[in-house]
Short mmCIF file of N, CA and C and ligand atoms in Angstrom, two decimals:
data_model
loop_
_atom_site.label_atom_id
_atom_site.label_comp_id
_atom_site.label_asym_id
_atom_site.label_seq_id
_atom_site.Cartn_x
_atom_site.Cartn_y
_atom_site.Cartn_z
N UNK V 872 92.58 132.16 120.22
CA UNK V 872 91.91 130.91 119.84
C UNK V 872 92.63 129.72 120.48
N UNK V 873 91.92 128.85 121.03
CA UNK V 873 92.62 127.45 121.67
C UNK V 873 92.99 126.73 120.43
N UNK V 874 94.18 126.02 120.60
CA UNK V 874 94.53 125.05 120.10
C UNK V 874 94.54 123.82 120.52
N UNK V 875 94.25 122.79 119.45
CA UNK V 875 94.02 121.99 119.95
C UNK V 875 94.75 120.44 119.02
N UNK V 876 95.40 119.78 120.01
CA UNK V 876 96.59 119.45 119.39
C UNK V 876 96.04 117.66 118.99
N UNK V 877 96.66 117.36 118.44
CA UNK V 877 96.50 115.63 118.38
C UNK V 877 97.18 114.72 119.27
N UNK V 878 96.34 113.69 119.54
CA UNK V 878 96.40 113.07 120.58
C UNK V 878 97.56 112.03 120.43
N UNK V 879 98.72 111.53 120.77
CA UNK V 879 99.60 110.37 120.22
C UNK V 879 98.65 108.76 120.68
N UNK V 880 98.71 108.03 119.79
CA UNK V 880 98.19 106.55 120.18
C UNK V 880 98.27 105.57 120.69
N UNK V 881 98.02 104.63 121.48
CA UNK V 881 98.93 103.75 122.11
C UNK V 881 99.72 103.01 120.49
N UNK V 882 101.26 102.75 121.07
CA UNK V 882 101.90 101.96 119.93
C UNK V 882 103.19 103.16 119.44
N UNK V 883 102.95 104.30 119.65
CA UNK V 883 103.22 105.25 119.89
C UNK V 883 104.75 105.90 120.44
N UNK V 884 105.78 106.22 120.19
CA UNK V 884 107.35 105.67 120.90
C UNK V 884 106.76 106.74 121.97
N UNK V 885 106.33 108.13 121.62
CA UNK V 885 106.82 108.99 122.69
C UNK V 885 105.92 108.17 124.03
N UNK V 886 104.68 107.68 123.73
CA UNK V 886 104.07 107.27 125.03
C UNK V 886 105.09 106.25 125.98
N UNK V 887 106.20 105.65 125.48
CA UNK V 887 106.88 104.91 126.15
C UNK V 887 108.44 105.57 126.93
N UNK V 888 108.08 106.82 126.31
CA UNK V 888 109.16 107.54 127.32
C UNK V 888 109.04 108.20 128.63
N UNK V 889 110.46 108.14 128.89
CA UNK V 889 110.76 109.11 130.59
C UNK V 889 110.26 110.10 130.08
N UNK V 890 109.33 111.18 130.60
CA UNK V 890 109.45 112.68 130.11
C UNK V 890 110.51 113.25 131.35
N UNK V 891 111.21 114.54 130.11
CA UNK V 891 111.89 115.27 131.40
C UNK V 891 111.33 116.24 131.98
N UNK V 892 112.19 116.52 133.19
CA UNK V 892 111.81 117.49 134.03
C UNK V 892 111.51 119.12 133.24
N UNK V 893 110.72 119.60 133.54
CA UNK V 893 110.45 121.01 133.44
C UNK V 893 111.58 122.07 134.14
N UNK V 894 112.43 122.46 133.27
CA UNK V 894 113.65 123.10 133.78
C UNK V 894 113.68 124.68 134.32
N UNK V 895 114.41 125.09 135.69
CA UNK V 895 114.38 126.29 136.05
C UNK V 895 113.68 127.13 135.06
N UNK V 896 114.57 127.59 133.76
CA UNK V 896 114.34 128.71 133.18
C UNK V 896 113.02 128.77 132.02
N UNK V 897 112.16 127.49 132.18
CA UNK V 897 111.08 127.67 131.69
C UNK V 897 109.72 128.01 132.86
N UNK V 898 110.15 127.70 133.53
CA UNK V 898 109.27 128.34 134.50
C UNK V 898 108.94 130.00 134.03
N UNK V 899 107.01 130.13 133.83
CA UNK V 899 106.89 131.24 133.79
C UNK V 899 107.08 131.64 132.23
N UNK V 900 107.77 131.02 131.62
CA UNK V 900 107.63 131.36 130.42
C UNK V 900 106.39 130.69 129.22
N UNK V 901 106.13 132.37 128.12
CA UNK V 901 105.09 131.89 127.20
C UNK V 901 104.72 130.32 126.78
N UNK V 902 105.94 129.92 126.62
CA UNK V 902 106.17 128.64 126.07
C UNK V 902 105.17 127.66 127.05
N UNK V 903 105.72 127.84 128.11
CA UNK V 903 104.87 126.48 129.23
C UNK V 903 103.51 126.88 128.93
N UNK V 904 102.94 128.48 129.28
CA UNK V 904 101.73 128.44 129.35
C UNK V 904 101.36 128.33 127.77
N UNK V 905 101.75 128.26 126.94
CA UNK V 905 101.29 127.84 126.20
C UNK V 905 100.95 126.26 125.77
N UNK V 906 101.95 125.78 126.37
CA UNK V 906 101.87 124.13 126.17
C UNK V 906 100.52 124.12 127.13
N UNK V 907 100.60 124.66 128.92
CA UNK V 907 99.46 124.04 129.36
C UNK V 907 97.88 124.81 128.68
N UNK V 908 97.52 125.67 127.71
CA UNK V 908 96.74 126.30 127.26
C UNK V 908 96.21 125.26 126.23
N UNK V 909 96.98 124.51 125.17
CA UNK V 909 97.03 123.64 124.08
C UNK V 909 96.47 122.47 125.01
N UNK V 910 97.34 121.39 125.83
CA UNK V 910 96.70 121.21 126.44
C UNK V 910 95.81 120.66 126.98
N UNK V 911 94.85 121.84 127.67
CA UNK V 911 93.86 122.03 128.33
C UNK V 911 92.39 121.99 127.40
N UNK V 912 93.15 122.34 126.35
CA UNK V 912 91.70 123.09 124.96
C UNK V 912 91.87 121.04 124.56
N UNK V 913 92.77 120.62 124.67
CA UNK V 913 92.85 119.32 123.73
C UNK V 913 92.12 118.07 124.81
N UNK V 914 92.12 118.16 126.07
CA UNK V 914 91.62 117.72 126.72
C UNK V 914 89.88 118.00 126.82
N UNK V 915 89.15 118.73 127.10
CA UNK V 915 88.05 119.55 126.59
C UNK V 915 87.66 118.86 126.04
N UNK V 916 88.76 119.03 124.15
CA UNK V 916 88.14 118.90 123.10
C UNK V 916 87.82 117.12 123.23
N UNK V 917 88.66 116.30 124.30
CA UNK V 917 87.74 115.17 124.18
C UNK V 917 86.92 114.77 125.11
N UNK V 918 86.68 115.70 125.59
CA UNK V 918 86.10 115.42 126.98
C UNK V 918 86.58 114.75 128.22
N UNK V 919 88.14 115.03 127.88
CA UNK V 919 88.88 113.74 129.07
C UNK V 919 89.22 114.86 130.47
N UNK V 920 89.39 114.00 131.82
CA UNK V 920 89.36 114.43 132.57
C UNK V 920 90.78 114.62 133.16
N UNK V 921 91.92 114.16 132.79
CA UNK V 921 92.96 114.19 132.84
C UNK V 921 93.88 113.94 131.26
N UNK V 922 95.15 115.15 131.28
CA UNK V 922 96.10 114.92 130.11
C UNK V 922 97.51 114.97 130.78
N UNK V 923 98.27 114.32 130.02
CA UNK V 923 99.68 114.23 130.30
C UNK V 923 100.86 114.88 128.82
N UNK V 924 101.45 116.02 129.19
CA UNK V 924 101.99 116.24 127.74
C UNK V 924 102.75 115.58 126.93
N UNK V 925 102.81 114.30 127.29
CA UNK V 925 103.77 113.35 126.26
C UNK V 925 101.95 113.01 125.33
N UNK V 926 101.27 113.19 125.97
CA UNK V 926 99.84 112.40 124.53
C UNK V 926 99.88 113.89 123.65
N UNK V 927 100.71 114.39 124.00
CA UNK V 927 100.61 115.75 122.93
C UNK V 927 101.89 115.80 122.18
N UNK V 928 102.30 115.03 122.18
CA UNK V 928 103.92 114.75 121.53
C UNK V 928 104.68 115.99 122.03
N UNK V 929 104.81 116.04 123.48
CA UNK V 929 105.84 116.68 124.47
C UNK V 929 105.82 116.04 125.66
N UNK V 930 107.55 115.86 125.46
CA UNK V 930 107.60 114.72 126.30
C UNK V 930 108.73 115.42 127.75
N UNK V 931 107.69 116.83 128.01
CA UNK V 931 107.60 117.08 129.56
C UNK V 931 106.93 116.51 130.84
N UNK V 932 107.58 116.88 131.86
CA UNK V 932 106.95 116.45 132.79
C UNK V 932 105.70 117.17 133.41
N UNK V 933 104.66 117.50 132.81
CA UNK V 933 103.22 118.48 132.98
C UNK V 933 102.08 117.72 132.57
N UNK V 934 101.05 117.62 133.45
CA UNK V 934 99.88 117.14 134.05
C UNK V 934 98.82 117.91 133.82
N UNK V 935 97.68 117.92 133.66
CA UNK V 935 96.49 118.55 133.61
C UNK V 935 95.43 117.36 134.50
N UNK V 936 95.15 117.59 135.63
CA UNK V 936 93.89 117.12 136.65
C UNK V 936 92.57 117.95 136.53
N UNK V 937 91.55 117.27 135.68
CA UNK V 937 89.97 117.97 136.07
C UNK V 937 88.90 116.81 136.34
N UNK V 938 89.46 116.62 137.59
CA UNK V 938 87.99 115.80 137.86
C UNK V 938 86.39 116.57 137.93
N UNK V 939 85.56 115.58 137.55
CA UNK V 939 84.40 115.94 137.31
C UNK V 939 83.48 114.63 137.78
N UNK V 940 82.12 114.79 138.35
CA UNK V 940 81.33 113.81 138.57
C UNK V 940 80.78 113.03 137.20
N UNK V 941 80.56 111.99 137.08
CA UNK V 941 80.49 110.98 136.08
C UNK V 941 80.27 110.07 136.12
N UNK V 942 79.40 109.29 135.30
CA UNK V 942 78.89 107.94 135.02
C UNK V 942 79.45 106.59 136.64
N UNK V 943 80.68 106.73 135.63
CA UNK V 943 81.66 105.89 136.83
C UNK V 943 81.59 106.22 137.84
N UNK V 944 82.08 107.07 138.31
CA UNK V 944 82.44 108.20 139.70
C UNK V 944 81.37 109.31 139.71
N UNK V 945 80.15 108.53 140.07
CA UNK V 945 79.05 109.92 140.38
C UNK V 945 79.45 110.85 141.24
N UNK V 946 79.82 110.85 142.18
CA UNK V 946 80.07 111.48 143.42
C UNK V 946 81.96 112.55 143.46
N UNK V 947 82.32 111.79 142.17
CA UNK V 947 83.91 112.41 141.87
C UNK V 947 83.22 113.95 142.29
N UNK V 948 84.36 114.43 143.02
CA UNK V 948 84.23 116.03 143.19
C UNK V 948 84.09 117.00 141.97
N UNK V 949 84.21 118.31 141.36
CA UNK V 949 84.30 118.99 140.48
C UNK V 949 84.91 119.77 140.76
N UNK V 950 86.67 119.47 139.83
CA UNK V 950 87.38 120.58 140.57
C UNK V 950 87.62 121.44 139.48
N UNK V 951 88.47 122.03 139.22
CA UNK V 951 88.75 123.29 138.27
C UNK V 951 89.77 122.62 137.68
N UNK V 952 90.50 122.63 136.55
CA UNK V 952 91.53 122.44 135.88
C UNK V 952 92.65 122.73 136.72
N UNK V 953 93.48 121.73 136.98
CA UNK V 953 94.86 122.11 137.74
C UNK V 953 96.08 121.68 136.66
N UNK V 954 96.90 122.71 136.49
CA UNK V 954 98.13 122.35 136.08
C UNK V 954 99.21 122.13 137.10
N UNK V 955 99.84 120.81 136.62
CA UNK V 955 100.76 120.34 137.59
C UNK V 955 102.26 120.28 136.84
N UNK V 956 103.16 120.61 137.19
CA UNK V 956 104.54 121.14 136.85
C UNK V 956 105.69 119.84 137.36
N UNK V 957 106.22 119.01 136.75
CA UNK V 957 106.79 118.27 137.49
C UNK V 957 106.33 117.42 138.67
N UNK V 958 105.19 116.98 138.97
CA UNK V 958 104.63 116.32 139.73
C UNK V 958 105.60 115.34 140.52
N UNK V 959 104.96 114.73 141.41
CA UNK V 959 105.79 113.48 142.31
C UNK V 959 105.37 113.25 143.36
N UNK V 960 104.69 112.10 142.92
CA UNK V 960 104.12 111.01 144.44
C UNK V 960 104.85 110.87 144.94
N UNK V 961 104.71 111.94 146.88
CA UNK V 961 105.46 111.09 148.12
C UNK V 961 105.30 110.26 148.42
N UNK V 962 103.88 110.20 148.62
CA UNK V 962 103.19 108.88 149.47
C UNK V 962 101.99 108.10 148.12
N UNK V 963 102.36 107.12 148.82
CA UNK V 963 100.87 106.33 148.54
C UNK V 963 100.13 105.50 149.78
N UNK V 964 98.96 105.61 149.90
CA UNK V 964 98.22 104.72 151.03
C UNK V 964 98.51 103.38 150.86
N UNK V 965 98.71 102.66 151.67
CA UNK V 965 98.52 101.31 151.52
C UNK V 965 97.15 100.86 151.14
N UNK V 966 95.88 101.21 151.18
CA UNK V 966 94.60 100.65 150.52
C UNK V 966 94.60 101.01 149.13
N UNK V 967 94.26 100.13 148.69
CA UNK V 967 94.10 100.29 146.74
C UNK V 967 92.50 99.92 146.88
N UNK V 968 92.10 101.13 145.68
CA UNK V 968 90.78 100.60 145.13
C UNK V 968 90.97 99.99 143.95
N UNK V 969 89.72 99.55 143.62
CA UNK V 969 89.81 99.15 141.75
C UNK V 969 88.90 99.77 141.61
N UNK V 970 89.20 100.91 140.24
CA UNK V 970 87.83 101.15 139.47
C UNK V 970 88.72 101.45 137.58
N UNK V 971 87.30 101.65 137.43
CA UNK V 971 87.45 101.42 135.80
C UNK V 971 88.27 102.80 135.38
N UNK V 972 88.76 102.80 134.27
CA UNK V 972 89.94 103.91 133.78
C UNK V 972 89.84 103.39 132.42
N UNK V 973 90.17 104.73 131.40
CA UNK V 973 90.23 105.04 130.16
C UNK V 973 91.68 105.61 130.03
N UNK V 974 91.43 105.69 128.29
CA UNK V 974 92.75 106.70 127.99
C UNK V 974 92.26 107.49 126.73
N UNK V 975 92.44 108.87 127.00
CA UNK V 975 92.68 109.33 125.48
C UNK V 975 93.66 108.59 124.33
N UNK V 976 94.73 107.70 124.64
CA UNK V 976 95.77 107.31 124.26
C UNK V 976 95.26 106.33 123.73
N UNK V 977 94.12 105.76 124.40
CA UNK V 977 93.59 104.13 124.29
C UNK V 977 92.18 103.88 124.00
N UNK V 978 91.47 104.77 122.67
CA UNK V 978 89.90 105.26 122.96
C UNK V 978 89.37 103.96 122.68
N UNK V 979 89.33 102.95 122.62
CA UNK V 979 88.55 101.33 122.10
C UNK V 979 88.70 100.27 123.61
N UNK V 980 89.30 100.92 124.87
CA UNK V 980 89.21 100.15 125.43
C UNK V 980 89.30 101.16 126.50
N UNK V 981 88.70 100.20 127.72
CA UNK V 981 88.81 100.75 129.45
C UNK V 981 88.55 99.33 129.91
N UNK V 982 89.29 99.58 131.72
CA UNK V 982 89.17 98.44 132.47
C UNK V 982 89.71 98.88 133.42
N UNK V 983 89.57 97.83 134.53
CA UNK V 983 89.62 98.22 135.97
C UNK V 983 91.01 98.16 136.22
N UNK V 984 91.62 99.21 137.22
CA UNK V 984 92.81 99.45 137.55
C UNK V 984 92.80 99.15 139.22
N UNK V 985 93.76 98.79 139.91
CA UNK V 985 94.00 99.16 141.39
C UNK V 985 94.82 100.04 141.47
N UNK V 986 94.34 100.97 142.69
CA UNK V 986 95.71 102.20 142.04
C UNK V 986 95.17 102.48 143.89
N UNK V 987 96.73 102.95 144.49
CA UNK V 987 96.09 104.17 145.74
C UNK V 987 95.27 104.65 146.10
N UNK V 988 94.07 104.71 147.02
CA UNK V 988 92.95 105.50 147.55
C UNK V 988 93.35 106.86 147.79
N UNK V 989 94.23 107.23 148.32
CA UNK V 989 94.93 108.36 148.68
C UNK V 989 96.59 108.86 148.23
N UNK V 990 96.88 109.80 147.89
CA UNK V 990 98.04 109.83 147.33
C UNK V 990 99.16 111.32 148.27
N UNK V 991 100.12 111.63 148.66
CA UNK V 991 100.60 113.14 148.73
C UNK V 991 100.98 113.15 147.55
N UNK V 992 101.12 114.73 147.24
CA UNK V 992 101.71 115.08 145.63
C UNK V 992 102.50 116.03 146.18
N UNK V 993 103.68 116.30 145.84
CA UNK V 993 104.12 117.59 145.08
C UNK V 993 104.30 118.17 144.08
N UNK V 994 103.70 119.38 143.61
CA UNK V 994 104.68 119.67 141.72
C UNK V 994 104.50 121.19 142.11
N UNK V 995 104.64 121.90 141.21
CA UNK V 995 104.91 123.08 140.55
C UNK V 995 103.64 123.61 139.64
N UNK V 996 103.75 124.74 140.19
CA UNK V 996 102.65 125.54 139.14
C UNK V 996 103.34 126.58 138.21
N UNK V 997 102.56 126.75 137.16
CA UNK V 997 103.37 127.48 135.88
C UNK V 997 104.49 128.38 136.31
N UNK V 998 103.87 129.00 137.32
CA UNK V 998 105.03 130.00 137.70
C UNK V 998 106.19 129.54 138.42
N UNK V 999 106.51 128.45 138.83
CA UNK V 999 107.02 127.47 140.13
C UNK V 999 106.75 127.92 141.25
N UNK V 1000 105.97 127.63 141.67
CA UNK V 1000 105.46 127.85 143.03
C UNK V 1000 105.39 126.37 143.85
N UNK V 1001 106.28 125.83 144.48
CA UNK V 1001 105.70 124.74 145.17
C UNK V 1001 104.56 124.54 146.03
N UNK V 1002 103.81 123.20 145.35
CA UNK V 1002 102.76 122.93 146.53
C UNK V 1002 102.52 121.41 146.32
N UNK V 1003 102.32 121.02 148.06
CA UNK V 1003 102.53 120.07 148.50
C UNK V 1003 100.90 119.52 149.17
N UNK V 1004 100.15 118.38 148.54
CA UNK V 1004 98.65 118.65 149.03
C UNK V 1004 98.63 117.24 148.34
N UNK V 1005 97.04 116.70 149.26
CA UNK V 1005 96.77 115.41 149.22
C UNK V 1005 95.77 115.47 148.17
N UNK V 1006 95.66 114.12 147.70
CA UNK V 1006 94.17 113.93 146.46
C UNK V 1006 93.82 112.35 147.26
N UNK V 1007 92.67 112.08 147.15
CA UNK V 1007 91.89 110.82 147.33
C UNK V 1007 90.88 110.67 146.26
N UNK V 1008 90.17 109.23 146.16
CA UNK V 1008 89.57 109.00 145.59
C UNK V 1008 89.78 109.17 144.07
N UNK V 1009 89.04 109.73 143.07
CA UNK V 1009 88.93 109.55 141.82
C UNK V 1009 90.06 110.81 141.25
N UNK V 1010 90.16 112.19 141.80
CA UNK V 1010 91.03 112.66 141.76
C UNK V 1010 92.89 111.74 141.62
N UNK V 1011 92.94 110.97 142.45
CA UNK V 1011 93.77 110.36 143.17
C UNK V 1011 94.11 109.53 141.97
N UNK V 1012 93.04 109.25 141.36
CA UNK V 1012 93.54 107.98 140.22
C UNK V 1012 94.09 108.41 138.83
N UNK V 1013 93.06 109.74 138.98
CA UNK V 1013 93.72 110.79 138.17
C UNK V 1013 94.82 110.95 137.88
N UNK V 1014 95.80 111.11 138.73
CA UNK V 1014 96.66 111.75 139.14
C UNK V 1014 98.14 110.44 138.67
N UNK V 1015 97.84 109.77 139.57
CA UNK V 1015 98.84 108.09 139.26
C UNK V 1015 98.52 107.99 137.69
N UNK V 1016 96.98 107.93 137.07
CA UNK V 1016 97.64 107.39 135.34
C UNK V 1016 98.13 108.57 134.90
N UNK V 1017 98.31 110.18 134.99
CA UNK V 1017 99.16 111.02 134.52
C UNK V 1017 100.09 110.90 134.60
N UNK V 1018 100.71 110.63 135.72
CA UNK V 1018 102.01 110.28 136.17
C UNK V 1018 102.70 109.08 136.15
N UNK V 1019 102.05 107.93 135.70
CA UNK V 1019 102.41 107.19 134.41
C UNK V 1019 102.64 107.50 133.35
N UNK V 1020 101.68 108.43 132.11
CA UNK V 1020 102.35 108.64 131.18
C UNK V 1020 103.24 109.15 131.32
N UNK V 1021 103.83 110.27 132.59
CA UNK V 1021 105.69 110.61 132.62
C UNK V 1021 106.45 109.86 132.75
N UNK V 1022 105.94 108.64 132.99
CA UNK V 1022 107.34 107.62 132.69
C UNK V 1022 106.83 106.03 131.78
N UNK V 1023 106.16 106.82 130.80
CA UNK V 1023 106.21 105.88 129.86
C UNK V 1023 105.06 104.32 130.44
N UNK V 1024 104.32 104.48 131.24
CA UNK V 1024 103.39 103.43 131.20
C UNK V 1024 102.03 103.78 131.06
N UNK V 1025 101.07 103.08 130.62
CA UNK V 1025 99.96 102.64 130.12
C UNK V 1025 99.05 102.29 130.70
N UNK V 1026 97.71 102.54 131.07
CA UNK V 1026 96.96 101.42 132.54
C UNK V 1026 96.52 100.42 131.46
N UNK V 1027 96.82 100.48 130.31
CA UNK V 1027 96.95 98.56 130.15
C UNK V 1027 97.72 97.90 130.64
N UNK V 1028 98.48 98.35 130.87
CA UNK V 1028 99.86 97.69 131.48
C UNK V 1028 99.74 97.33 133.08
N UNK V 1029 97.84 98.05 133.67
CA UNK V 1029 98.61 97.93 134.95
C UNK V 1029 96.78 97.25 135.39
N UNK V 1030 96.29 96.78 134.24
CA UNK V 1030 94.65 95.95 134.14
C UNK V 1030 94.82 94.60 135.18
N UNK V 1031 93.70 94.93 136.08
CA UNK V 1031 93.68 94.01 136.95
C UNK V 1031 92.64 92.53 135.71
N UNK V 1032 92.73 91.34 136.49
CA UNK V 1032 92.33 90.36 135.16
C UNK V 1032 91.10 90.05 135.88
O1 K1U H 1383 95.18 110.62 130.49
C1 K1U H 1383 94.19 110.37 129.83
O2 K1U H 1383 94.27 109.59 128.88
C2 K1U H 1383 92.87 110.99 130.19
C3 K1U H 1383 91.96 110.04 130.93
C4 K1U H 1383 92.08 110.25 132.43
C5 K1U H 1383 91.52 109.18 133.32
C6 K1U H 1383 90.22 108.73 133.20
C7 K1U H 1383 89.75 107.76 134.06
C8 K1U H 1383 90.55 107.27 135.06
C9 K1U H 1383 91.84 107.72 135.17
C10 K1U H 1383 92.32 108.68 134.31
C11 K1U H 1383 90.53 110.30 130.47
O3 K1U H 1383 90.02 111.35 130.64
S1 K1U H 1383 89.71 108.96 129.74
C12 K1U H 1383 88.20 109.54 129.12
C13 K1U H 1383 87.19 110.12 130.03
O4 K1U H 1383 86.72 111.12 129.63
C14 K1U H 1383 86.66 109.61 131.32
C15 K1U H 1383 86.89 108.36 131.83
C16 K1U H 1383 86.35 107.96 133.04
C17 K1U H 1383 85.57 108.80 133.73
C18 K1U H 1383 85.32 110.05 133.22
C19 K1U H 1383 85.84 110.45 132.01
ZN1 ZN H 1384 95.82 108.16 129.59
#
């Protein structure tokens, strides 16, 4: 049976923390896939397209990316659920778009963000497997507010006026 965990709120201490790194010897173990299983079912359960495990009151460094086409982003690709292990933007493009962004963290409000058109990533998959691969577009934005909540920021914090 999925579990499905509660969401932390903005106001929230853990949302304002560093999460740490995902360490050698959890790699591969029940434990991770269980965190990314919980999750994945908790994301779903709100229909969000991206989670970060500090909104699950774990304050690792693990990502969940599922873009999907949508209202906003008709044309967003449809990708499969990716778990990301320690993530980390090499690059960012110098062109920024603005488009609109939500939060599970933040359900009473959305607004437009500028964030990277294009991003490199590296992270880790459950098992540690490194991989090193580009995201653009709505994926891409995905990706930057997850990797904000690993270090404790908010895209209120980052609302163009
Ligand atoms: O991390 C989160 O709080 C999840 C968040 C991801 C996100 C959405 C939009 C732009 C950047 C990051 C959400 O899934 S918010 C809710 C949502 O379901 C949604 C929002 C916009 C488009 C499609 C879905
Ligand atoms: Zn969020």
């Amino acid at each position: 049976m999925d579990i499905v965990l509660a969401v932390a709120q903005r106001g929230e201490g853990i949302l304002k923390l560093t999460a740490a790194p995902v360490a050698d010897d959890e790699f591969g173990s029940a434990w991770l896939r269980g965190l990314a299983d919980a999750m994945q079912a908790t994301m779903l359960a709100r229909s969000g397209v991206g989670i970060a495990a500090p909104q699950v009151y774990v304050s690792k460094r693990v990502i969940i990316v599922a873009s999907r086409p949508n209202l906003r982003y008709p044309d967003a690709p449809d990708m499969e659920a990716v778990v990301m292990v320690n993530p980390e933007i090499l690059r960012f493009s110098d062109d920024c778009l603005l488009g609109e962004e939500g939060c599970l963290s933040v359900p009473d409000q959305r607004g437009q963000v500028a964030r990277a058109a294009q991003i490199q990533l590296r992270y880790f998959t459950l098992d540690g497997v490194q991989v090193v691969t580009a995201f653009s577009g709505f994926p891409a934005r995905i990706v930057q507010h997850e990797v904000d909540h690993l270090n404790g920021v908010l895209f209120v914090e980052r609302l163009s006026t």
